Amino acid sequence: MDDSLRRTGRDRVDIYMLHEPELALLDVEEWRRWIENSRKQGKVRYYGLALTINHLLPFLKLGVDFGSIIQLQDSLACR
């Protein structure tokens, strides 16, 4: 995080999204500690998940706070 902030000349990220995480590959507690620590340090303002609905359901079933933002894949078909 620090390197990314330094490269972009910013002191914080307004919105941090974890894109298409796979629950089986994610250490939920480690990620939660990291994101909360980053938030407390003022490096991240808001955070959440960006994924498809079928990947979201297992995260919701855990009952763990993954942030205040959920971005789902656009389901509108352009024809």
Tab-separated table of C-alpha atoms in Angstrom:
chain	number	residue	atom	x	y	z
A	1	MET	CA	0.000	0.000	0.000
A	2	ASP	CA	2.731	2.452	0.941
A	3	ASP	CA	4.563	1.933	-2.357
A	4	SER	CA	1.365	2.448	-4.363
A	5	LEU	CA	0.531	5.620	-2.473
A	6	ARG	CA	4.063	6.945	-2.950
A	7	ARG	CA	4.056	6.167	-6.697
A	8	THR	CA	0.737	7.947	-7.192
A	9	GLY	CA	1.679	10.898	-5.000
A	10	ARG	CA	-1.296	10.304	-2.697
A	11	ASP	CA	-1.565	9.891	1.032
A	12	ARG	CA	-4.729	7.779	0.897
A	13	VAL	CA	-7.052	5.803	-1.351
A	14	ASP	CA	-10.675	6.941	-1.196
A	15	ILE	CA	-12.131	3.594	-2.314
A	16	TYR	CA	-10.291	0.270	-2.102
A	17	MET	CA	-12.019	-2.654	-3.825
A	18	LEU	CA	-10.993	-6.273	-3.545
A	19	HIS	CA	-11.751	-7.547	-7.065
A	20	GLU	CA	-13.037	-11.085	-7.696
A	21	PRO	CA	-11.662	-12.651	-4.514
A	22	GLU	CA	-11.970	-16.400	-4.157
A	23	LEU	CA	-13.049	-17.233	-0.643
A	24	ALA	CA	-11.137	-20.526	-0.628
A	25	LEU	CA	-7.888	-18.654	-1.390
A	26	LEU	CA	-8.428	-15.681	0.935
A	27	ASP	CA	-7.270	-15.609	4.545
A	28	VAL	CA	-10.279	-13.588	5.693
A	29	GLU	CA	-8.918	-12.637	9.106
A	30	GLU	CA	-5.544	-11.567	7.735
A	31	TRP	CA	-7.209	-9.437	5.053
A	32	ARG	CA	-9.606	-7.882	7.607
A	33	ARG	CA	-6.717	-6.978	9.926
A	34	TRP	CA	-4.769	-5.444	7.037
A	35	ILE	CA	-7.671	-3.369	5.675
A	36	GLU	CA	-8.765	-2.178	9.127
A	37	ASN	CA	-5.194	-1.221	9.973
A	38	SER	CA	-4.908	0.674	6.670
A	39	ARG	CA	-8.199	2.430	7.416
A	40	LYS	CA	-7.140	3.382	10.960
A	41	GLN	CA	-3.884	4.798	9.567
A	42	GLY	CA	-5.912	6.944	7.177
A	43	LYS	CA	-4.619	5.181	4.067
A	44	VAL	CA	-8.040	3.850	2.992
A	45	ARG	CA	-11.302	5.737	3.394
A	46	TYR	CA	-13.871	3.160	2.192
A	47	TYR	CA	-13.484	-0.437	1.090
A	48	GLY	CA	-15.511	-3.285	-0.294
A	49	LEU	CA	-15.838	-6.150	-2.750
A	50	ALA	CA	-16.167	-6.164	-6.533
A	51	LEU	CA	-17.405	-9.518	-7.791
A	52	THR	CA	-20.217	-11.442	-9.406
A	53	ILE	CA	-23.334	-12.360	-7.443
A	54	ASN	CA	-22.461	-16.072	-7.355
A	55	HIS	CA	-19.116	-15.228	-5.723
A	56	LEU	CA	-20.741	-12.757	-3.305
A	57	LEU	CA	-23.127	-15.222	-1.643
A	58	PRO	CA	-20.423	-17.258	0.174
A	59	PHE	CA	-18.948	-14.016	1.542
A	60	LEU	CA	-22.363	-12.920	2.822
A	61	LYS	CA	-22.935	-16.297	4.478
A	62	LEU	CA	-19.787	-15.781	6.571
A	63	GLY	CA	-21.389	-12.794	8.287
A	64	VAL	CA	-18.103	-10.889	8.188
A	65	ASP	CA	-17.957	-7.156	7.435
A	66	PHE	CA	-16.185	-6.819	4.084
A	67	GLY	CA	-16.793	-3.094	3.835
A	68	SER	CA	-19.514	-0.666	2.944
A	69	ILE	CA	-19.395	-1.081	-0.845
A	70	ILE	CA	-20.365	-4.017	-3.039
A	71	GLN	CA	-19.858	-3.695	-6.782
A	72	LEU	CA	-21.598	-6.344	-8.860
A	73	GLN	CA	-21.040	-7.173	-12.497
A	74	ASP	CA	-23.409	-5.316	-14.801
A	75	SER	CA	-26.164	-7.713	-15.820
A	76	LEU	CA	-27.663	-5.629	-18.606
A	77	ALA	CA	-27.267	-7.312	-21.958
A	78	CYS	CA	-26.567	-4.925	-24.808
A	79	ARG	CA	-28.278	-6.101	-27.954
